[in-house]
CSV table of C-alpha atoms in Angstrom, one decimal:
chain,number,residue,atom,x,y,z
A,1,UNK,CA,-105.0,-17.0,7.8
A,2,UNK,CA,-101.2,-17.0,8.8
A,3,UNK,CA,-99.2,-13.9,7.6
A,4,UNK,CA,-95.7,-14.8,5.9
A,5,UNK,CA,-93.6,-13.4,9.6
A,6,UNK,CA,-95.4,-15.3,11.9
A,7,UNK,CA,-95.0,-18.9,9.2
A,8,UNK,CA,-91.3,-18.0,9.8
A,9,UNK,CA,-91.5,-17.3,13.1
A,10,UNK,CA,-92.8,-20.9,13.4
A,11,UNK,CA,-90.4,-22.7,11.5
A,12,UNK,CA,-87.2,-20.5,13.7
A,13,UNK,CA,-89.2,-21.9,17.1
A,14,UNK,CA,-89.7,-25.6,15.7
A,15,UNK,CA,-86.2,-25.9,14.7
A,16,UNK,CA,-84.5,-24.6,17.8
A,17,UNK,CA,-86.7,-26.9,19.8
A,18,UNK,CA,-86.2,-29.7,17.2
A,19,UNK,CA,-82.4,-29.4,17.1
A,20,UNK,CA,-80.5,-30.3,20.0
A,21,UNK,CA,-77.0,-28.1,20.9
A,22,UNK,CA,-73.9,-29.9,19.9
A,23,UNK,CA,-72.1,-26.8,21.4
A,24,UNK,CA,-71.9,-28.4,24.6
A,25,UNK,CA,-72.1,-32.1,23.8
A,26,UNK,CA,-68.0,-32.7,23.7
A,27,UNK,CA,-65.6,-31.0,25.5
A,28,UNK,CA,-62.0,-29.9,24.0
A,29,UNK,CA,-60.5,-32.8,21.8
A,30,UNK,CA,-57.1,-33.5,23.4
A,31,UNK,CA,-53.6,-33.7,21.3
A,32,UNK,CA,-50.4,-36.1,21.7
A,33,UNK,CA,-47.4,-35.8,19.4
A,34,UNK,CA,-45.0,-38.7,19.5
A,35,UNK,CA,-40.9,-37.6,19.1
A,36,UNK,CA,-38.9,-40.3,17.8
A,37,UNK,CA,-36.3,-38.1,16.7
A,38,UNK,CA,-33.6,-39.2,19.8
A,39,UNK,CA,-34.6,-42.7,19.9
A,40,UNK,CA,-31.1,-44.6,19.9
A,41,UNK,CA,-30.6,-48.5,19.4
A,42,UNK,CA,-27.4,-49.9,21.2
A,43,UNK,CA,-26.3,-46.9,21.1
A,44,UNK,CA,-26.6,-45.1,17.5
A,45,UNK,CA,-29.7,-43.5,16.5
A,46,UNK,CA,-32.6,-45.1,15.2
A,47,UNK,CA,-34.3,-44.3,12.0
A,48,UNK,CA,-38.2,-44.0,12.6
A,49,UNK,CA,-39.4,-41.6,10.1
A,50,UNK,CA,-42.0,-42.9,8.0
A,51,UNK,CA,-43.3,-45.2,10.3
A,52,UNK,CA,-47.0,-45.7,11.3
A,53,UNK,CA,-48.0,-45.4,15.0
A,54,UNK,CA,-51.0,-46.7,16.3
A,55,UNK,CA,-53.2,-45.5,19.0
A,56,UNK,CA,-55.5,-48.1,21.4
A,57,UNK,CA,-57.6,-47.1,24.5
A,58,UNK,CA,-56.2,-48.0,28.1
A,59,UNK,CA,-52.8,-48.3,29.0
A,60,UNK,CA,-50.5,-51.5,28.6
A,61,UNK,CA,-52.2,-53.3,31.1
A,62,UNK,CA,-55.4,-53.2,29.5
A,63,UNK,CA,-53.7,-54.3,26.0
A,64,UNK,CA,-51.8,-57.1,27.7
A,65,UNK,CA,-52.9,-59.4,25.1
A,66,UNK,CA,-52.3,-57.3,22.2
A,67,UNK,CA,-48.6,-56.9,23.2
A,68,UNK,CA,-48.4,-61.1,23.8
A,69,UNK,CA,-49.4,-60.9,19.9
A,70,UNK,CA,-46.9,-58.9,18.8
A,71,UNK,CA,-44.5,-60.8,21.1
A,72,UNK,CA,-45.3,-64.2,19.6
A,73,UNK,CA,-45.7,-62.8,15.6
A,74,UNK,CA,-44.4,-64.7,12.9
A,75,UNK,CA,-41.6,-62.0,11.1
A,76,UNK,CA,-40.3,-62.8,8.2
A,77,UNK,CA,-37.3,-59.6,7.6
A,78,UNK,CA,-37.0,-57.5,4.9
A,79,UNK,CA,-34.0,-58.9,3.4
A,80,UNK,CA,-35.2,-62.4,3.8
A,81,UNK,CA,-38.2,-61.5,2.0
A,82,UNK,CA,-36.6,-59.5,-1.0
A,83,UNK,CA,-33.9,-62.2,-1.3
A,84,UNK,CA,-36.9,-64.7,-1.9
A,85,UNK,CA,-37.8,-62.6,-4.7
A,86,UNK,CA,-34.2,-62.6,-6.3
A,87,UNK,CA,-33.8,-59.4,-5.9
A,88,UNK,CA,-30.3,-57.9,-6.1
A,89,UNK,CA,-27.8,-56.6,-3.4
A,90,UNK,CA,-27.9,-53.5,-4.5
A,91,UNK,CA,-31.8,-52.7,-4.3
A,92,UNK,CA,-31.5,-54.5,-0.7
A,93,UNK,CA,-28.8,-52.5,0.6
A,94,UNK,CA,-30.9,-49.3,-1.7
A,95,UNK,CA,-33.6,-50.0,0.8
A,96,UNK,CA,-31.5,-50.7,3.9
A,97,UNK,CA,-30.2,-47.2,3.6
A,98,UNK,CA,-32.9,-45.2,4.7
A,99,UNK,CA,-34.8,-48.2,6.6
A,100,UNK,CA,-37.3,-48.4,3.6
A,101,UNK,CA,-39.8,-50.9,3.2
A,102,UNK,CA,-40.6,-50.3,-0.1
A,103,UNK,CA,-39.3,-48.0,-2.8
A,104,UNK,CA,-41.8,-45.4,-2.3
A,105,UNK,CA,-40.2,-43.9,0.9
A,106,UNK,CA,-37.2,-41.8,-1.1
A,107,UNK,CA,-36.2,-40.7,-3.9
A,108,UNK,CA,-34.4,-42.8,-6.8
A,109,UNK,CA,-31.9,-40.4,-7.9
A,110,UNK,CA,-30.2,-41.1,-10.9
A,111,UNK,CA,-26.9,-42.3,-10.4
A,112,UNK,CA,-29.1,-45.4,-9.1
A,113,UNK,CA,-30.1,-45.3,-13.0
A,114,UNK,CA,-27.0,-45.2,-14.7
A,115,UNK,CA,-25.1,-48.7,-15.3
A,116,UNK,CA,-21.6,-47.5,-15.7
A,117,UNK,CA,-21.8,-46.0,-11.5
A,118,UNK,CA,-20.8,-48.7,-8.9
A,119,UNK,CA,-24.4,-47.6,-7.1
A,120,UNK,CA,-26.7,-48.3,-9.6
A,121,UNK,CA,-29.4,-50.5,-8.9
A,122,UNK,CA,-30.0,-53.1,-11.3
A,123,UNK,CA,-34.0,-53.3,-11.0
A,124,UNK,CA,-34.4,-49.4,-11.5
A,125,UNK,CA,-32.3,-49.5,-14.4
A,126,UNK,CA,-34.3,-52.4,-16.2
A,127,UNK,CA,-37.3,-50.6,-15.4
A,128,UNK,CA,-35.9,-47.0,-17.0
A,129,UNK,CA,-35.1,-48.9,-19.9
A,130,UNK,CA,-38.2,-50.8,-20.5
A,131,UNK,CA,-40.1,-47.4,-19.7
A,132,UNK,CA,-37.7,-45.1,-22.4
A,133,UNK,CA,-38.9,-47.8,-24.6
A,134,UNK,CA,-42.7,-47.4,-23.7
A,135,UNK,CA,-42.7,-44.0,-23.4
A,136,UNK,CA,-40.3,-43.1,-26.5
A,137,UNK,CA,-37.5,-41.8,-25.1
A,138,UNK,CA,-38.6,-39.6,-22.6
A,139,UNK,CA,-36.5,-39.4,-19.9
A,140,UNK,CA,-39.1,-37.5,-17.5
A,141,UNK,CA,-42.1,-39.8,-18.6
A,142,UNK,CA,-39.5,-42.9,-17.8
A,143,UNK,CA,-38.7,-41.3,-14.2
A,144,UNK,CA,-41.9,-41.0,-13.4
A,145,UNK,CA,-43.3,-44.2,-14.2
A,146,UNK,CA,-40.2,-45.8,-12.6
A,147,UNK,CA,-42.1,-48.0,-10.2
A,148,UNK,CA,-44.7,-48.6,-12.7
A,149,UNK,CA,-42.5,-50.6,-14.7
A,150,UNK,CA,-40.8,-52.8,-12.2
A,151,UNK,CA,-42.1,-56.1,-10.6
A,152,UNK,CA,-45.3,-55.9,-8.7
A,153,UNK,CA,-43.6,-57.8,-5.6
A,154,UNK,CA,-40.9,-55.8,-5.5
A,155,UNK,CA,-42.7,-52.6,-5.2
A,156,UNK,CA,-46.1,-53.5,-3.2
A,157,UNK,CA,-45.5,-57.0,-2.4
A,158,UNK,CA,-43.5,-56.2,1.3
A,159,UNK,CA,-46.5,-53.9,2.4
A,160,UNK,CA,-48.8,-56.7,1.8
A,161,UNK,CA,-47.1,-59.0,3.7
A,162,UNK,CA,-46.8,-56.3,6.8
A,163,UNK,CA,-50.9,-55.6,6.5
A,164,UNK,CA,-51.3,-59.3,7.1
A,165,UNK,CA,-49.1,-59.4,10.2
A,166,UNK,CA,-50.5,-56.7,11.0
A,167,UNK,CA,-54.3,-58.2,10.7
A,168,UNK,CA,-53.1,-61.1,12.9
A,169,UNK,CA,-51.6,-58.9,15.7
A,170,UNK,CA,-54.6,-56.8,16.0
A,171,UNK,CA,-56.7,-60.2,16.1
A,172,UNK,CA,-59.8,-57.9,14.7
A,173,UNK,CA,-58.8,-55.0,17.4
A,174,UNK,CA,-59.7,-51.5,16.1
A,175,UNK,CA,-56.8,-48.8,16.6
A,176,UNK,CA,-58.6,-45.5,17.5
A,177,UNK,CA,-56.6,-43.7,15.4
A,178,UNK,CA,-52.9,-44.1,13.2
A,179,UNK,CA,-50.5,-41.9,11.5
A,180,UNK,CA,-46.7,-41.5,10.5
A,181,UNK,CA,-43.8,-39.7,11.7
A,182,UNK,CA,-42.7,-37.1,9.3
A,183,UNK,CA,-39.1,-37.0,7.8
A,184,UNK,CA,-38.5,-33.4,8.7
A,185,UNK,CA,-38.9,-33.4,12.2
A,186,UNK,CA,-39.2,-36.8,13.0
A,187,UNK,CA,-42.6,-37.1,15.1
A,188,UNK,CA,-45.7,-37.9,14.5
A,189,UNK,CA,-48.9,-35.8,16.1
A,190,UNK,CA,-52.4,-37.6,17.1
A,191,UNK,CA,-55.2,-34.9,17.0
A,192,UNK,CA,-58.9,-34.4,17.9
A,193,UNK,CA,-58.7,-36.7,20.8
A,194,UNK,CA,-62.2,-36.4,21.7
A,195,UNK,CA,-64.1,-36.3,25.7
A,196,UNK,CA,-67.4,-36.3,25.5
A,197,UNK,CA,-69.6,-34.1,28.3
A,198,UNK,CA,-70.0,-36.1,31.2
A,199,UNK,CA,-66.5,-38.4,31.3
A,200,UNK,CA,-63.2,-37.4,32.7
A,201,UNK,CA,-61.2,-34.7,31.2
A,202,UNK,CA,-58.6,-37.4,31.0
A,203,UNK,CA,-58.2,-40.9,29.2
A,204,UNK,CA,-55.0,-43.1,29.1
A,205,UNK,CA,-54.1,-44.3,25.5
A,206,UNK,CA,-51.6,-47.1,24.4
A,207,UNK,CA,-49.2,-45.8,21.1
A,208,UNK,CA,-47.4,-48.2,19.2
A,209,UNK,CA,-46.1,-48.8,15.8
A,210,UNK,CA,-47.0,-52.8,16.2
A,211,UNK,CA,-45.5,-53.9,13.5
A,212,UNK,CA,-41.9,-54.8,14.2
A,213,UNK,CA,-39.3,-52.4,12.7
A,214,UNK,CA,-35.9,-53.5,11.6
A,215,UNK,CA,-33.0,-52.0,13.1
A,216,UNK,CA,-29.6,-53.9,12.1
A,217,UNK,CA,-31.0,-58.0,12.9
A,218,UNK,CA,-33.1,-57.1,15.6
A,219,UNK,CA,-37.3,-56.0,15.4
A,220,UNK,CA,-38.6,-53.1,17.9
A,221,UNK,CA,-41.8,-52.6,18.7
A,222,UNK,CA,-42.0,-49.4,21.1
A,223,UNK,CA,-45.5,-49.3,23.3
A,224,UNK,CA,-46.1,-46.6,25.6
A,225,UNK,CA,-49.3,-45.3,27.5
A,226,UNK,CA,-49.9,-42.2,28.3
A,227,UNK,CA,-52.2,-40.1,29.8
A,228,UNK,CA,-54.3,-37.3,27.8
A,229,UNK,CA,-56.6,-34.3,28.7
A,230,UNK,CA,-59.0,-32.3,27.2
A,231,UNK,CA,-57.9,-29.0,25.6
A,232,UNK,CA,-54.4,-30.0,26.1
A,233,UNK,CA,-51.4,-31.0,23.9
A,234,UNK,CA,-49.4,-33.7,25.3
A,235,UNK,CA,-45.7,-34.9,24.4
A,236,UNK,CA,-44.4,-38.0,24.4
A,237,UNK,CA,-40.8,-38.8,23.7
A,238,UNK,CA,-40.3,-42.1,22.8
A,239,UNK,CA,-36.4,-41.7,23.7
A,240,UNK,CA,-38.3,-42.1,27.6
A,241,UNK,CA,-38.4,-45.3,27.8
A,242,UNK,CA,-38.5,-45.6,31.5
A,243,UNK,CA,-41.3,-43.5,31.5
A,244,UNK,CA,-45.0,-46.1,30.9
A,245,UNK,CA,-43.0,-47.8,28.1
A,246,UNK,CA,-42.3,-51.3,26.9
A,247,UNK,CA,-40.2,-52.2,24.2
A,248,UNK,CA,-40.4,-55.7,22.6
A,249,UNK,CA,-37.0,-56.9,21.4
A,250,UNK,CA,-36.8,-59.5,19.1
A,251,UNK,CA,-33.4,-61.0,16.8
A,252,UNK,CA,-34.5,-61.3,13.3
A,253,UNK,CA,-34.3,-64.2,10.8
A,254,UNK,CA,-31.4,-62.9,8.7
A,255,UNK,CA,-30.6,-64.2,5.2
A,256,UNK,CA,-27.4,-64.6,3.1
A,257,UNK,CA,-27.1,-60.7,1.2
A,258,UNK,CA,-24.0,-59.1,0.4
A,259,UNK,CA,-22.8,-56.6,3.6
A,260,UNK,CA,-24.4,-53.1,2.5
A,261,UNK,CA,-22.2,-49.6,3.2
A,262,UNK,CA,-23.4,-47.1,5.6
A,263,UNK,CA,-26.1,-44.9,5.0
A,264,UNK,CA,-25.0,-41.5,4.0
């Protein structure tokens, strides 16, 4: 009969045996960060923050047919599609602003609220109102159920249409991985890269934001491949153009909207 030690001592042997090491199965994941913050457009610079960058294996020869879908992709602009929807000027040129595709990317502050400044924004002002109303007068409770209370279209309804474009460009194409730039610092930062044991210590990648983003009446779409290694952080400054990048230039439908005042 087995003593209790040597039933443990057992189990210790049948597990190590039973259990290959993952120690060794993947080298060092590799890192990218993408800097948009010196991009310029004719000149002036571009506002990219909050904007989603997508990451494909192989480099822009290998994605040749992804970029001839983003080159031939039906765009409807964001102005065009908000004036569809009625909407005012002054939540057009509200968005515009920060290059904002819906009214989740800033803050509604509230002289955009009150009816008597030349700023305010006729759909966040119906919405307050209807919400003081729900909500009993509380101004807080109101605020913060803002985009609760307005128009389904005119809060999500954009973003839908861009995941459909977005659905056709891919044409069923998996991105290895996505993120956003940051509004701080204005880059965005692709982590845990992984190279398995066995395969080279270095891949080349395609990053792009795919869908088209609006800069005055012209789309951009910036793709650049890039080479990364294990165990090392790589950056990629989008401002390089010259350097593995293409950038797809396209004019934009433009619609009939009151001229908006520069950003400040």
């Amino acid at each position: 009969m087995l003593t209790f030690r040597p039933i443990v001592m057992l189990a210790v042997i049948a597990i190590f045996f039973a259990i290959p090491s993952t120690g060794v199965a993947q080298l060092e994941s590799g890192i990218i960060e993408i800097n948009v913050k010196n991009v310029k457009v004719e000149g002036k610079p571009a506002r990219l923050s909050r904007k989603r960058f997508y990451m494909f294996p192989g480099g822009l020869k290998e994605n040749a047919a992804l970029l001839q879908r983003i080159k031939a992709a039906e765009i409807t602009s964001r102005n065009c599609y908000y004036k569809a929807l009625k909407a005012s000027d002054q939540y057009i040129c509200w968005l515009q602003a920060e290059n904002c595709e819906s009214p989740f990317c800033r803050v509604v502050e509230s002289r955009y609220l009150n009816a008597a400044d030349k700023q305010h924004v006729p759909e966040f002002l119906t919405a307050y109102k209807k919400g003081m109303t729900l909500y009993r007068g509380k101004t807080g409770i109101a605020r913060e159920w803002l985009l609760t209370n307005m128009s389904d279209d005119l809060v999500n309804g954009y973003y839908r249409q861009q995941q459909r474009v977005l659905a056709t460009i891919l044409g069923g194409i998996k991105p290895f991985q996505s993120t956003m730039t940051d509004t701080a610092a204005i880059r965005t930062i692709f982590i845990d890269i992984p190279f398995a044991a066995g395969s080279p210590p270095k891949a080349k990648y395609l990053f792009s934001n795919v869908l088209p983003i609006e800069i005055g009446n012209k789309s951009y779409v910036w793709s650049c491949e890039r080479d990364v290694e294990a165990g090392k952080s790589v950056i990629l400054n989008l401002a390089r153009t010259d350097r593995g990048c293409e950038v797809i230039e396209r004019e934009l439908n433009v619609c009939d909207t009151a001229p908006c005042a520069e950003a400040k």
